[in-house]
Amino acid sequence: MRPYAAVLILCASLYAEVAVKGHVGIEGQWYMQLPNSKHQNNITAFESLELSYEQEAWRFQAALYAQQDYDDVARSADNERTFVRLDELYATYESDDTMLLAGRNIRFWGALEVRNIVDVLNPVDLRSDSFNSDKMGAWNLAYTYYSDASEFSIMVKLYEENQPMAAYPYAYYVFPPFVTYNDSLTHESSRHRPSIYLSYVTSFDWEYPLDSAVIFENGYDSQRYFLADGPLDGRPVQFTQHAYLVNKMMSYNTMVVGATLLKLEAVYTDVIDDRRIADYYHLGVGAEYTMTFDTLDGDVGLLGEYYRYGTFDDAKYSDLDLYETFQNDLFLGMRYTFNDVDNSSLIGGIIVDLDYDERVYYVEYESRFGDAVRLNFDYRYSDPSHKYSTAYALLQQHERLGLRLSYYF
């Protein structure tokens, strides 16, 4: 962690034009319900550092993330959650109506609150917890053309990343203890086989304003599956991930109707040639209604979302085989936004699995002290299925408190 940070700070000191920002912090999680063989608490220190430099039409950006897990140092059991990760390292060139990008970066696609099913470019870092997943950067080239109310992009993803995973003592290691995970990705074609994305984003200034995006992909799917090197009979076995090729159509949309924000995300995936994975669809619809009361110093938002995942060949892998957690799920929640100088907010809700009788409850509070200090608090409780081997059932019944304190500079 220190050598990377020292190099970036040295670069910033040599060039006064380089803008430096970032944050450092500490996070603690305490588990009231968890399997006894796993760690009953977890403390993680983290640091994020960003450098940017602009010169006329050019912009250069670098972002580095590092974390240290207390259990990796103080206990004999290793969580394997201590690492340094390069999130971004890219350059852009902009003219009046175009932009070229080359390098490693993170993009955000989607409109829904709980799960963005179209946010497929960047893989998720499996060393983070199951509820607050971090994304990893992706090496890519991109060309974007801007018009008055729309933009068109061609993106070429150049490399398929491994997805590291924490070790068994960590609370969110999803597999049983006899399963070890090998992050050496296997793939249908070369790891460097390009994934090509075409994106069109536009806005309509109608009576009910609409923002809409359509994305087509030909390349590796963001959904991957696990291969075992032996039978799952309780003896030691190793899992690896496998990536396969698809044609994928996606769209995400928002429409404002009075005080209501309507949301839609949709995915259709044509699996090109894989004997285990069927063509599938994923749909998410949602609404957020905002209310303002004279007696409250803040706004209240009512949220509702529904997710549906399905395959077109029952003989191939199902949602249970793929550990898909949003296959027939309803989310109901409420957000309270304080009208204060600290940008405080409180959100809570319940996610109900309508197929497997699972429930996840959560509450999150976020606030800021001055311009530099941020506080995050969360409570989560999951009641998993007692009949089906879902991802939540593998984690077993789960209850936690979390506290995160960050200093921004």
mmCIF file of C-alpha atoms in Angstrom:
data_model
loop_
_atom_site.group_PDB
_atom_site.id
_atom_site.type_symbol
_atom_site.label_atom_id
_atom_site.label_comp_id
_atom_site.label_asym_id
_atom_site.label_seq_id
_atom_site.Cartn_x
_atom_site.Cartn_y
_atom_site.Cartn_z
ATOM 1 C CA MET A 1 0.000 0.000 0.000
ATOM 2 C CA ARG A 2 2.719 2.493 0.983
ATOM 3 C CA PRO A 3 4.877 2.276 -2.212
ATOM 4 C CA TYR A 4 1.866 2.945 -4.469
ATOM 5 C CA ALA A 5 0.706 5.905 -2.385
ATOM 6 C CA ALA A 6 4.241 7.334 -2.195
ATOM 7 C CA VAL A 7 4.637 7.288 -5.983
ATOM 8 C CA LEU A 8 1.319 9.050 -6.552
ATOM 9 C CA ILE A 9 2.008 11.710 -3.911
ATOM 10 C CA LEU A 10 5.466 12.305 -5.376
ATOM 11 C CA CYS A 11 3.926 12.864 -8.804
ATOM 12 C CA ALA A 12 1.496 15.350 -7.294
ATOM 13 C CA SER A 13 4.288 17.286 -5.613
ATOM 14 C CA LEU A 14 6.277 17.510 -8.860
ATOM 15 C CA TYR A 15 3.389 18.933 -10.851
ATOM 16 C CA ALA A 16 1.403 21.689 -9.188
ATOM 17 C CA GLU A 17 -1.369 21.276 -11.758
ATOM 18 C CA VAL A 18 -2.146 17.758 -10.544
ATOM 19 C CA ALA A 19 -5.297 17.704 -8.402
ATOM 20 C CA VAL A 20 -5.170 15.299 -5.476
ATOM 21 C CA LYS A 21 -8.121 14.050 -3.465
ATOM 22 C CA GLY A 22 -9.092 10.949 -1.579
ATOM 23 C CA HIS A 23 -10.186 9.593 1.759
ATOM 24 C CA VAL A 24 -9.017 7.362 4.582
ATOM 25 C CA GLY A 25 -11.128 5.605 7.141
ATOM 26 C CA ILE A 26 -12.021 2.635 9.270
ATOM 27 C CA GLU A 27 -15.011 0.312 9.214
ATOM 28 C CA GLY A 28 -16.251 -2.060 11.888
ATOM 29 C CA GLN A 29 -18.869 -4.781 11.567
ATOM 30 C CA TRP A 30 -20.297 -6.751 14.486
ATOM 31 C CA TYR A 31 -22.401 -9.871 13.946
ATOM 32 C CA MET A 32 -25.115 -10.830 16.407
ATOM 33 C CA GLN A 33 -26.096 -13.898 14.358
ATOM 34 C CA LEU A 34 -23.531 -15.791 12.315
ATOM 35 C CA PRO A 35 -22.100 -19.341 12.145
ATOM 36 C CA ASN A 36 -19.742 -19.880 15.108
ATOM 37 C CA SER A 37 -16.890 -20.952 12.812
ATOM 38 C CA LYS A 38 -16.745 -17.493 11.224
ATOM 39 C CA HIS A 39 -15.321 -14.317 12.716
ATOM 40 C CA GLN A 40 -17.889 -12.597 14.916
ATOM 41 C CA ASN A 41 -16.570 -9.118 14.138
ATOM 42 C CA ASN A 42 -14.478 -7.464 11.469
ATOM 43 C CA ILE A 43 -12.412 -4.263 11.355
ATOM 44 C CA THR A 44 -11.033 -2.846 8.102
ATOM 45 C CA ALA A 45 -8.859 0.204 7.463
ATOM 46 C CA PHE A 46 -9.013 1.678 3.960
ATOM 47 C CA GLU A 47 -7.554 4.410 1.791
ATOM 48 C CA SER A 48 -8.532 5.842 -1.586
ATOM 49 C CA LEU A 49 -6.338 8.229 -3.575
ATOM 50 C CA GLU A 50 -7.244 10.012 -6.821
ATOM 51 C CA LEU A 51 -4.997 12.093 -9.079
ATOM 52 C CA SER A 52 -6.179 14.122 -12.058
ATOM 53 C CA TYR A 53 -4.367 16.378 -14.478
ATOM 54 C CA GLU A 54 -5.888 18.538 -17.212
ATOM 55 C CA GLN A 55 -4.106 20.236 -20.093
ATOM 56 C CA GLU A 56 -6.308 21.880 -22.719
ATOM 57 C CA ALA A 57 -8.358 19.049 -24.275
ATOM 58 C CA TRP A 58 -6.534 16.289 -22.379
ATOM 59 C CA ARG A 59 -7.398 14.786 -19.006
ATOM 60 C CA PHE A 60 -5.441 12.113 -17.107
ATOM 61 C CA GLN A 61 -6.981 10.256 -14.166
ATOM 62 C CA ALA A 62 -5.631 7.703 -11.701
ATOM 63 C CA ALA A 63 -7.387 6.127 -8.715
ATOM 64 C CA LEU A 64 -5.915 3.696 -6.200
ATOM 65 C CA TYR A 65 -7.691 1.822 -3.402
ATOM 66 C CA ALA A 66 -6.044 -0.095 -0.548
ATOM 67 C CA GLN A 67 -7.360 -1.825 2.553
ATOM 68 C CA GLN A 68 -6.031 -3.700 5.568
ATOM 69 C CA ASP A 69 -8.174 -6.310 7.322
ATOM 70 C CA TYR A 70 -7.442 -6.617 11.048
ATOM 71 C CA ASP A 71 -7.976 -10.383 10.972
ATOM 72 C CA ASP A 72 -5.275 -10.777 8.329
ATOM 73 C CA VAL A 73 -2.771 -9.374 10.822
ATOM 74 C CA ALA A 74 -3.948 -10.284 14.303
ATOM 75 C CA ARG A 75 -5.452 -13.746 13.916
ATOM 76 C CA SER A 76 -4.117 -17.032 12.665
ATOM 77 C CA ALA A 77 -7.052 -17.383 10.252
ATOM 78 C CA ASP A 78 -6.534 -15.202 7.173
ATOM 79 C CA ASN A 79 -9.512 -13.440 5.585
ATOM 80 C CA GLU A 80 -7.430 -12.588 2.483
ATOM 81 C CA ARG A 81 -8.964 -9.101 2.433
ATOM 82 C CA THR A 82 -5.751 -7.034 2.531
ATOM 83 C CA PHE A 83 -4.817 -5.690 -0.880
ATOM 84 C CA VAL A 84 -4.028 -2.737 -3.132
ATOM 85 C CA ARG A 85 -6.287 -2.275 -6.159
ATOM 86 C CA LEU A 86 -5.807 -0.010 -9.185
ATOM 87 C CA ASP A 87 -9.314 1.231 -9.962
ATOM 88 C CA GLU A 88 -8.577 3.796 -12.668
ATOM 89 C CA LEU A 89 -5.704 4.812 -14.927
ATOM 90 C CA TYR A 90 -6.903 6.475 -18.112
ATOM 91 C CA ALA A 91 -6.598 9.422 -20.474
ATOM 92 C CA THR A 92 -9.336 11.281 -22.347
ATOM 93 C CA TYR A 93 -9.254 13.725 -25.230
ATOM 94 C CA GLU A 94 -12.309 15.958 -25.818
ATOM 95 C CA SER A 95 -13.348 18.153 -28.697
ATOM 96 C CA ASP A 96 -16.605 20.072 -29.101
ATOM 97 C CA ASP A 97 -18.727 16.990 -29.716
ATOM 98 C CA THR A 98 -16.512 13.927 -29.206
ATOM 99 C CA MET A 99 -14.476 12.232 -26.520
ATOM 100 C CA LEU A 100 -11.822 9.506 -26.787
ATOM 101 C CA LEU A 101 -10.853 7.395 -23.770
ATOM 102 C CA ALA A 102 -8.095 4.832 -23.294
ATOM 103 C CA GLY A 103 -7.180 3.002 -20.097
ATOM 104 C CA ARG A 104 -8.777 1.529 -17.013
ATOM 105 C CA ASN A 105 -11.903 3.104 -15.506
ATOM 106 C CA ILE A 106 -15.231 2.530 -13.766
ATOM 107 C CA ARG A 107 -18.619 3.334 -15.296
ATOM 108 C CA PHE A 108 -22.065 3.337 -13.712
ATOM 109 C CA TRP A 109 -25.182 2.243 -15.597
ATOM 110 C CA GLY A 110 -28.665 1.883 -14.215
ATOM 111 C CA ALA A 111 -31.580 3.545 -12.449
ATOM 112 C CA LEU A 112 -32.810 1.248 -9.666
ATOM 113 C CA GLU A 113 -32.093 1.597 -5.949
ATOM 114 C CA VAL A 114 -31.223 -1.899 -4.724
ATOM 115 C CA ARG A 115 -29.674 -3.628 -7.748
ATOM 116 C CA ASN A 116 -28.531 -2.265 -11.122
ATOM 117 C CA ILE A 117 -28.928 -5.289 -13.376
ATOM 118 C CA VAL A 118 -27.588 -3.417 -16.441
ATOM 119 C CA ASP A 119 -24.368 -2.311 -14.710
ATOM 120 C CA VAL A 120 -22.286 -4.991 -16.412
ATOM 121 C CA LEU A 121 -19.038 -3.434 -17.650
ATOM 122 C CA ASN A 122 -17.072 -3.580 -14.390
ATOM 123 C CA PRO A 123 -16.721 -6.802 -12.376
ATOM 124 C CA VAL A 124 -17.474 -6.838 -8.653
ATOM 125 C CA ASP A 125 -14.726 -7.361 -6.084
ATOM 126 C CA LEU A 126 -15.817 -10.433 -4.106
ATOM 127 C CA ARG A 127 -13.621 -9.453 -1.152
ATOM 128 C CA SER A 128 -16.207 -6.843 -0.147
ATOM 129 C CA ASP A 129 -19.322 -7.792 1.775
ATOM 130 C CA SER A 130 -22.417 -9.089 0.014
ATOM 131 C CA PHE A 131 -24.481 -5.958 0.657
ATOM 132 C CA ASN A 132 -21.996 -3.222 -0.346
ATOM 133 C CA SER A 133 -20.066 -4.565 -3.315
ATOM 134 C CA ASP A 134 -17.126 -2.620 -4.767
ATOM 135 C CA LYS A 135 -16.541 -2.521 -8.503
ATOM 136 C CA MET A 136 -13.155 -3.046 -10.124
ATOM 137 C CA GLY A 137 -11.826 -1.064 -13.058
ATOM 138 C CA ALA A 138 -11.945 -2.396 -16.624
ATOM 139 C CA TRP A 139 -9.341 -1.860 -19.361
ATOM 140 C CA ASN A 140 -11.115 -0.391 -22.370
ATOM 141 C CA LEU A 141 -11.115 1.983 -25.330
ATOM 142 C CA ALA A 142 -14.098 4.260 -25.952
ATOM 143 C CA TYR A 143 -15.354 6.782 -28.478
ATOM 144 C CA THR A 144 -18.316 9.041 -27.588
ATOM 145 C CA TYR A 145 -20.198 11.453 -29.844
ATOM 146 C CA TYR A 146 -22.393 14.131 -28.227
ATOM 147 C CA SER A 147 -25.403 15.881 -29.745
ATOM 148 C CA ASP A 148 -27.844 18.318 -28.173
ATOM 149 C CA ALA A 149 -29.886 15.777 -26.182
ATOM 150 C CA SER A 150 -28.098 12.462 -26.671
ATOM 151 C CA GLU A 151 -24.794 10.648 -26.834
ATOM 152 C CA PHE A 152 -23.560 7.603 -28.714
ATOM 153 C CA SER A 153 -20.616 5.500 -27.506
ATOM 154 C CA ILE A 154 -18.551 2.597 -28.793
ATOM 155 C CA MET A 155 -16.597 0.828 -26.050
ATOM 156 C CA VAL A 156 -14.157 -2.054 -26.402
ATOM 157 C CA LYS A 157 -13.329 -3.928 -23.206
ATOM 158 C CA LEU A 158 -9.879 -5.424 -23.647
ATOM 159 C CA TYR A 159 -9.442 -7.868 -20.769
ATOM 160 C CA GLU A 160 -11.478 -10.111 -18.459
ATOM 161 C CA GLU A 161 -10.545 -9.653 -14.803
ATOM 162 C CA ASN A 162 -10.241 -12.321 -12.149
ATOM 163 C CA GLN A 163 -12.621 -11.847 -9.210
ATOM 164 C CA PRO A 164 -10.714 -12.451 -5.967
ATOM 165 C CA MET A 165 -12.738 -13.686 -3.010
ATOM 166 C CA ALA A 166 -12.189 -13.530 0.745
ATOM 167 C CA ALA A 167 -11.355 -16.730 2.630
ATOM 168 C CA TYR A 168 -13.735 -18.823 4.750
ATOM 169 C CA PRO A 169 -13.446 -17.204 8.191
ATOM 170 C CA TYR A 170 -14.835 -13.968 6.748
ATOM 171 C CA ALA A 171 -18.574 -13.546 7.318
ATOM 172 C CA TYR A 172 -19.419 -13.143 3.621
ATOM 173 C CA TYR A 173 -17.532 -16.107 2.228
ATOM 174 C CA VAL A 174 -20.566 -17.744 0.685
ATOM 175 C CA PHE A 175 -19.352 -21.342 0.268
ATOM 176 C CA PRO A 176 -19.123 -24.054 2.950
ATOM 177 C CA PRO A 177 -15.697 -24.635 4.592
ATOM 178 C CA PHE A 178 -14.825 -27.674 2.448
ATOM 179 C CA VAL A 179 -14.897 -25.457 -0.682
ATOM 180 C CA THR A 180 -11.858 -23.348 -1.566
ATOM 181 C CA TYR A 181 -12.017 -20.717 -4.280
ATOM 182 C CA ASN A 182 -9.394 -20.368 -7.010
ATOM 183 C CA ASP A 183 -9.644 -16.980 -8.725
ATOM 184 C CA SER A 184 -7.864 -18.172 -11.904
ATOM 185 C CA LEU A 185 -10.655 -17.456 -14.372
ATOM 186 C CA THR A 186 -11.376 -19.940 -17.134
ATOM 187 C CA HIS A 187 -12.935 -18.583 -20.319
ATOM 188 C CA GLU A 188 -14.577 -19.722 -23.514
ATOM 189 C CA SER A 189 -12.113 -17.867 -25.727
ATOM 190 C CA SER A 190 -8.999 -15.828 -24.992
ATOM 191 C CA ARG A 191 -9.011 -13.616 -21.908
ATOM 192 C CA HIS A 192 -8.132 -10.772 -24.300
ATOM 193 C CA ARG A 193 -11.042 -11.461 -26.625
ATOM 194 C CA PRO A 194 -12.663 -7.982 -26.917
ATOM 195 C CA SER A 195 -16.139 -7.313 -25.550
ATOM 196 C CA ILE A 196 -17.793 -4.620 -27.661
ATOM 197 C CA TYR A 197 -20.485 -2.292 -26.282
ATOM 198 C CA LEU A 198 -22.665 0.129 -28.258
ATOM 199 C CA SER A 199 -24.498 2.653 -26.093
ATOM 200 C CA TYR A 200 -27.098 5.281 -26.956
ATOM 201 C CA VAL A 201 -28.353 7.660 -24.248
ATOM 202 C CA THR A 202 -30.985 10.322 -24.863
ATOM 203 C CA SER A 203 -33.474 12.596 -23.107
ATOM 204 C CA PHE A 204 -36.993 13.601 -24.103
ATOM 205 C CA ASP A 205 -38.342 16.908 -22.820
ATOM 206 C CA TRP A 206 -41.959 15.754 -22.860
ATOM 207 C CA GLU A 207 -44.785 16.533 -20.461
ATOM 208 C CA TYR A 208 -43.315 13.715 -18.391
ATOM 209 C CA PRO A 209 -39.516 13.988 -18.915
ATOM 210 C CA LEU A 210 -37.843 10.739 -19.935
ATOM 211 C CA ASP A 211 -34.182 9.703 -19.822
ATOM 212 C CA SER A 212 -33.416 6.509 -21.714
ATOM 213 C CA ALA A 213 -30.373 4.377 -22.519
ATOM 214 C CA VAL A 214 -29.987 1.353 -24.802
ATOM 215 C CA ILE A 215 -26.831 -0.815 -24.740
ATOM 216 C CA PHE A 216 -25.806 -3.730 -26.941
ATOM 217 C CA GLU A 217 -22.915 -6.028 -26.049
ATOM 218 C CA ASN A 218 -21.078 -8.763 -27.896
ATOM 219 C CA GLY A 219 -18.530 -10.414 -25.644
ATOM 220 C CA TYR A 220 -18.146 -11.944 -22.204
ATOM 221 C CA ASP A 221 -21.166 -11.963 -19.921
ATOM 222 C CA SER A 222 -20.978 -10.287 -16.520
ATOM 223 C CA GLN A 223 -22.767 -13.342 -15.118
ATOM 224 C CA ARG A 224 -20.290 -16.174 -14.551
ATOM 225 C CA TYR A 225 -20.662 -19.654 -13.123
ATOM 226 C CA PHE A 226 -18.532 -21.897 -10.918
ATOM 227 C CA LEU A 227 -16.842 -25.155 -11.900
ATOM 228 C CA ALA A 228 -15.863 -27.737 -9.270
ATOM 229 C CA ASP A 229 -12.879 -30.085 -9.567
ATOM 230 C CA GLY A 230 -14.661 -32.887 -7.708
ATOM 231 C CA PRO A 231 -17.987 -34.083 -6.300
ATOM 232 C CA LEU A 232 -19.789 -31.940 -3.699
ATOM 233 C CA ASP A 233 -19.955 -34.629 -1.019
ATOM 234 C CA GLY A 234 -18.273 -32.851 1.883
ATOM 235 C CA ARG A 235 -14.692 -33.677 0.874
ATOM 236 C CA PRO A 236 -12.332 -30.793 -0.050
ATOM 237 C CA VAL A 237 -13.142 -29.338 -3.462
ATOM 238 C CA GLN A 238 -12.020 -26.297 -5.433
ATOM 239 C CA PHE A 239 -14.247 -23.845 -7.313
ATOM 240 C CA THR A 240 -13.169 -21.689 -10.263
ATOM 241 C CA GLN A 241 -15.165 -19.165 -12.272
ATOM 242 C CA HIS A 242 -15.951 -19.630 -15.951
ATOM 243 C CA ALA A 243 -16.729 -16.792 -18.410
ATOM 244 C CA TYR A 244 -18.743 -17.358 -21.605
ATOM 245 C CA LEU A 245 -19.698 -15.291 -24.659
ATOM 246 C CA VAL A 246 -23.051 -13.620 -25.281
ATOM 247 C CA ASN A 247 -25.013 -11.114 -27.291
ATOM 248 C CA LYS A 248 -26.773 -8.859 -24.813
ATOM 249 C CA MET A 249 -29.436 -6.155 -25.127
ATOM 250 C CA MET A 250 -29.967 -3.811 -22.176
ATOM 251 C CA SER A 251 -31.895 -0.677 -21.371
ATOM 252 C CA TYR A 252 -32.381 1.594 -18.375
ATOM 253 C CA ASN A 253 -34.917 4.402 -18.159
ATOM 254 C CA THR A 254 -36.359 7.001 -15.783
ATOM 255 C CA MET A 255 -39.509 9.084 -16.173
ATOM 256 C CA VAL A 256 -40.733 11.902 -13.917
ATOM 257 C CA VAL A 257 -44.491 12.024 -13.362
ATOM 258 C CA GLY A 258 -45.257 14.772 -10.892
ATOM 259 C CA ALA A 259 -43.631 13.791 -7.593
ATOM 260 C CA THR A 260 -43.023 10.210 -8.776
ATOM 261 C CA LEU A 261 -39.879 8.871 -10.431
ATOM 262 C CA LEU A 262 -40.549 5.737 -12.498
ATOM 263 C CA LYS A 263 -37.635 3.382 -13.226
ATOM 264 C CA LEU A 264 -37.052 0.466 -15.597
ATOM 265 C CA GLU A 265 -34.057 -1.768 -16.266
ATOM 266 C CA ALA A 266 -34.256 -4.667 -18.710
ATOM 267 C CA VAL A 267 -31.794 -7.282 -19.979
ATOM 268 C CA TYR A 268 -32.049 -9.994 -22.621
ATOM 269 C CA THR A 269 -29.048 -12.294 -23.058
ATOM 270 C CA ASP A 270 -28.434 -14.583 -26.028
ATOM 271 C CA VAL A 271 -25.805 -17.129 -24.957
ATOM 272 C CA ILE A 272 -23.704 -17.830 -28.041
ATOM 273 C CA ASP A 273 -22.300 -21.278 -27.259
ATOM 274 C CA ASP A 274 -22.281 -22.699 -23.727
ATOM 275 C CA ARG A 275 -23.833 -26.042 -22.832
ATOM 276 C CA ARG A 276 -24.559 -25.092 -19.217
ATOM 277 C CA ILE A 277 -26.130 -21.621 -19.564
ATOM 278 C CA ALA A 278 -29.472 -20.910 -21.227
ATOM 279 C CA ASP A 279 -30.581 -17.656 -22.802
ATOM 280 C CA TYR A 280 -32.086 -15.539 -20.044
ATOM 281 C CA TYR A 281 -33.834 -12.297 -19.223
ATOM 282 C CA HIS A 282 -33.673 -9.983 -16.227
ATOM 283 C CA LEU A 283 -36.199 -7.255 -15.499
ATOM 284 C CA GLY A 284 -36.389 -4.584 -12.811
ATOM 285 C CA VAL A 285 -39.154 -1.993 -12.392
ATOM 286 C CA GLY A 286 -39.459 0.598 -9.662
ATOM 287 C CA ALA A 287 -41.051 3.806 -8.455
ATOM 288 C CA GLU A 288 -40.050 6.480 -5.972
ATOM 289 C CA TYR A 289 -42.619 8.947 -4.651
ATOM 290 C CA THR A 290 -41.331 12.022 -2.810
ATOM 291 C CA MET A 291 -43.411 13.837 -0.202
ATOM 292 C CA THR A 292 -42.697 17.162 1.482
ATOM 293 C CA PHE A 293 -44.365 18.063 4.785
ATOM 294 C CA ASP A 294 -44.518 21.503 6.387
ATOM 295 C CA THR A 295 -44.056 19.887 9.810
ATOM 296 C CA LEU A 296 -40.889 18.012 8.820
ATOM 297 C CA ASP A 297 -37.519 19.558 8.041
ATOM 298 C CA GLY A 298 -36.855 17.118 5.223
ATOM 299 C CA ASP A 299 -38.317 15.028 2.395
ATOM 300 C CA VAL A 300 -39.805 11.545 2.590
ATOM 301 C CA GLY A 301 -39.418 9.138 -0.304
ATOM 302 C CA LEU A 302 -41.457 5.936 -0.682
ATOM 303 C CA LEU A 303 -39.693 3.284 -2.782
ATOM 304 C CA GLY A 304 -40.864 0.101 -4.411
ATOM 305 C CA GLU A 305 -39.063 -2.221 -6.846
ATOM 306 C CA TYR A 306 -39.660 -5.635 -8.384
ATOM 307 C CA TYR A 307 -37.075 -7.914 -10.011
ATOM 308 C CA ARG A 308 -37.651 -10.927 -12.232
ATOM 309 C CA TYR A 309 -35.031 -13.326 -13.673
ATOM 310 C CA GLY A 310 -35.801 -16.281 -15.922
ATOM 311 C CA THR A 311 -34.143 -18.717 -18.320
ATOM 312 C CA PHE A 312 -35.419 -20.239 -21.561
ATOM 313 C CA ASP A 313 -34.171 -23.820 -21.037
ATOM 314 C CA ASP A 314 -35.029 -25.641 -17.817
ATOM 315 C CA ALA A 315 -32.439 -28.352 -18.564
ATOM 316 C CA LYS A 316 -29.580 -25.879 -18.048
ATOM 317 C CA TYR A 317 -28.408 -23.969 -14.982
ATOM 318 C CA SER A 318 -31.144 -22.333 -12.922
ATOM 319 C CA ASP A 319 -30.992 -19.224 -10.761
ATOM 320 C CA LEU A 320 -30.077 -21.461 -7.795
ATOM 321 C CA ASP A 321 -27.083 -22.904 -9.666
ATOM 322 C CA LEU A 322 -25.942 -19.367 -10.490
ATOM 323 C CA TYR A 323 -26.571 -17.947 -6.974
ATOM 324 C CA GLU A 324 -28.849 -15.269 -8.428
ATOM 325 C CA THR A 325 -30.495 -13.422 -5.531
ATOM 326 C CA PHE A 326 -32.917 -11.205 -7.481
ATOM 327 C CA GLN A 327 -34.932 -13.753 -9.451
ATOM 328 C CA ASN A 328 -38.432 -12.965 -8.102
ATOM 329 C CA ASP A 329 -37.960 -10.306 -5.460
ATOM 330 C CA LEU A 330 -39.927 -7.353 -4.132
ATOM 331 C CA PHE A 331 -38.319 -4.376 -2.401
ATOM 332 C CA LEU A 332 -40.264 -1.896 -0.272
ATOM 333 C CA GLY A 333 -38.483 0.973 1.413
ATOM 334 C CA MET A 334 -38.508 4.526 2.694
ATOM 335 C CA ARG A 335 -35.906 7.289 2.489
ATOM 336 C CA TYR A 336 -35.789 10.397 4.678
ATOM 337 C CA THR A 337 -33.539 13.189 3.471
ATOM 338 C CA PHE A 338 -32.741 15.794 6.108
ATOM 339 C CA ASN A 339 -32.624 19.393 4.934
ATOM 340 C CA ASP A 340 -29.454 20.106 6.901
ATOM 341 C CA VAL A 341 -25.953 21.281 6.120
ATOM 342 C CA ASP A 342 -24.612 17.763 6.765
ATOM 343 C CA ASN A 343 -26.513 16.140 3.858
ATOM 344 C CA SER A 344 -27.892 13.519 6.235
ATOM 345 C CA SER A 345 -30.140 10.732 4.998
ATOM 346 C CA LEU A 346 -31.869 7.682 6.443
ATOM 347 C CA ILE A 347 -33.087 4.770 4.345
ATOM 348 C CA GLY A 348 -34.609 1.452 5.311
ATOM 349 C CA GLY A 349 -36.458 -1.356 3.675
ATOM 350 C CA ILE A 350 -37.256 -5.019 3.217
ATOM 351 C CA ILE A 351 -36.418 -7.324 0.302
ATOM 352 C CA VAL A 352 -38.752 -10.316 -0.005
ATOM 353 C CA ASP A 353 -37.945 -13.334 -2.171
ATOM 354 C CA LEU A 354 -41.340 -14.493 -3.442
ATOM 355 C CA ASP A 355 -40.053 -17.901 -4.611
ATOM 356 C CA TYR A 356 -37.881 -19.083 -1.722
ATOM 357 C CA ASP A 357 -39.464 -17.303 1.269
ATOM 358 C CA GLU A 358 -36.427 -15.192 2.164
ATOM 359 C CA ARG A 359 -36.325 -11.732 3.716
ATOM 360 C CA VAL A 360 -33.614 -9.137 4.118
ATOM 361 C CA TYR A 361 -34.181 -6.100 6.354
ATOM 362 C CA TYR A 362 -31.853 -3.124 6.461
ATOM 363 C CA VAL A 363 -31.462 0.443 7.761
ATOM 364 C CA GLU A 364 -28.717 2.856 6.660
ATOM 365 C CA TYR A 365 -27.876 6.295 8.030
ATOM 366 C CA GLU A 366 -25.348 8.656 6.465
ATOM 367 C CA SER A 367 -24.209 12.079 7.582
ATOM 368 C CA ARG A 368 -21.340 14.516 7.147
ATOM 369 C CA PHE A 369 -19.506 16.631 9.697
ATOM 370 C CA GLY A 370 -18.085 19.732 8.077
ATOM 371 C CA ASP A 371 -16.547 19.209 4.662
ATOM 372 C CA ALA A 372 -14.202 16.384 5.585
ATOM 373 C CA VAL A 373 -15.761 13.731 7.859
ATOM 374 C CA ARG A 374 -18.487 11.265 6.880
ATOM 375 C CA LEU A 375 -20.306 8.778 9.065
ATOM 376 C CA ASN A 376 -22.188 5.703 7.852
ATOM 377 C CA PHE A 377 -24.210 3.391 10.068
ATOM 378 C CA ASP A 378 -26.128 0.321 8.975
ATOM 379 C CA TYR A 379 -28.135 -2.573 10.405
ATOM 380 C CA ARG A 380 -28.936 -5.700 8.406
ATOM 381 C CA TYR A 381 -30.822 -8.882 9.125
ATOM 382 C CA SER A 382 -31.423 -11.725 6.683
ATOM 383 C CA ASP A 383 -33.761 -14.652 7.209
ATOM 384 C CA PRO A 384 -32.784 -17.200 4.526
ATOM 385 C CA SER A 385 -34.684 -20.008 2.885
ATOM 386 C CA HIS A 386 -35.061 -23.194 4.932
ATOM 387 C CA LYS A 387 -35.834 -25.374 1.905
ATOM 388 C CA TYR A 388 -33.597 -24.205 -0.945
ATOM 389 C CA SER A 389 -29.835 -23.791 -1.310
ATOM 390 C CA THR A 390 -29.819 -20.089 -2.108
ATOM 391 C CA ALA A 391 -26.885 -17.731 -1.626
ATOM 392 C CA TYR A 392 -28.464 -16.389 1.576
ATOM 393 C CA ALA A 393 -29.076 -19.938 2.820
ATOM 394 C CA LEU A 394 -25.366 -20.707 2.366
ATOM 395 C CA LEU A 395 -24.541 -17.652 4.512
ATOM 396 C CA GLN A 396 -27.183 -18.847 7.035
ATOM 397 C CA GLN A 397 -29.150 -16.551 9.318
ATOM 398 C CA HIS A 398 -27.356 -13.253 9.547
ATOM 399 C CA GLU A 399 -27.586 -10.113 11.674
ATOM 400 C CA ARG A 400 -25.066 -7.294 11.847
ATOM 401 C CA LEU A 401 -24.310 -3.740 12.876
ATOM 402 C CA GLY A 402 -21.860 -1.696 10.823
ATOM 403 C CA LEU A 403 -20.108 1.621 11.422
ATOM 404 C CA ARG A 404 -17.891 3.418 8.909
ATOM 405 C CA LEU A 405 -15.961 6.637 9.538
ATOM 406 C CA SER A 406 -14.181 8.391 6.662
ATOM 407 C CA TYR A 407 -11.999 11.500 6.379
ATOM 408 C CA TYR A 408 -11.947 13.190 2.947
ATOM 409 C CA PHE A 409 -9.159 15.430 1.717
#
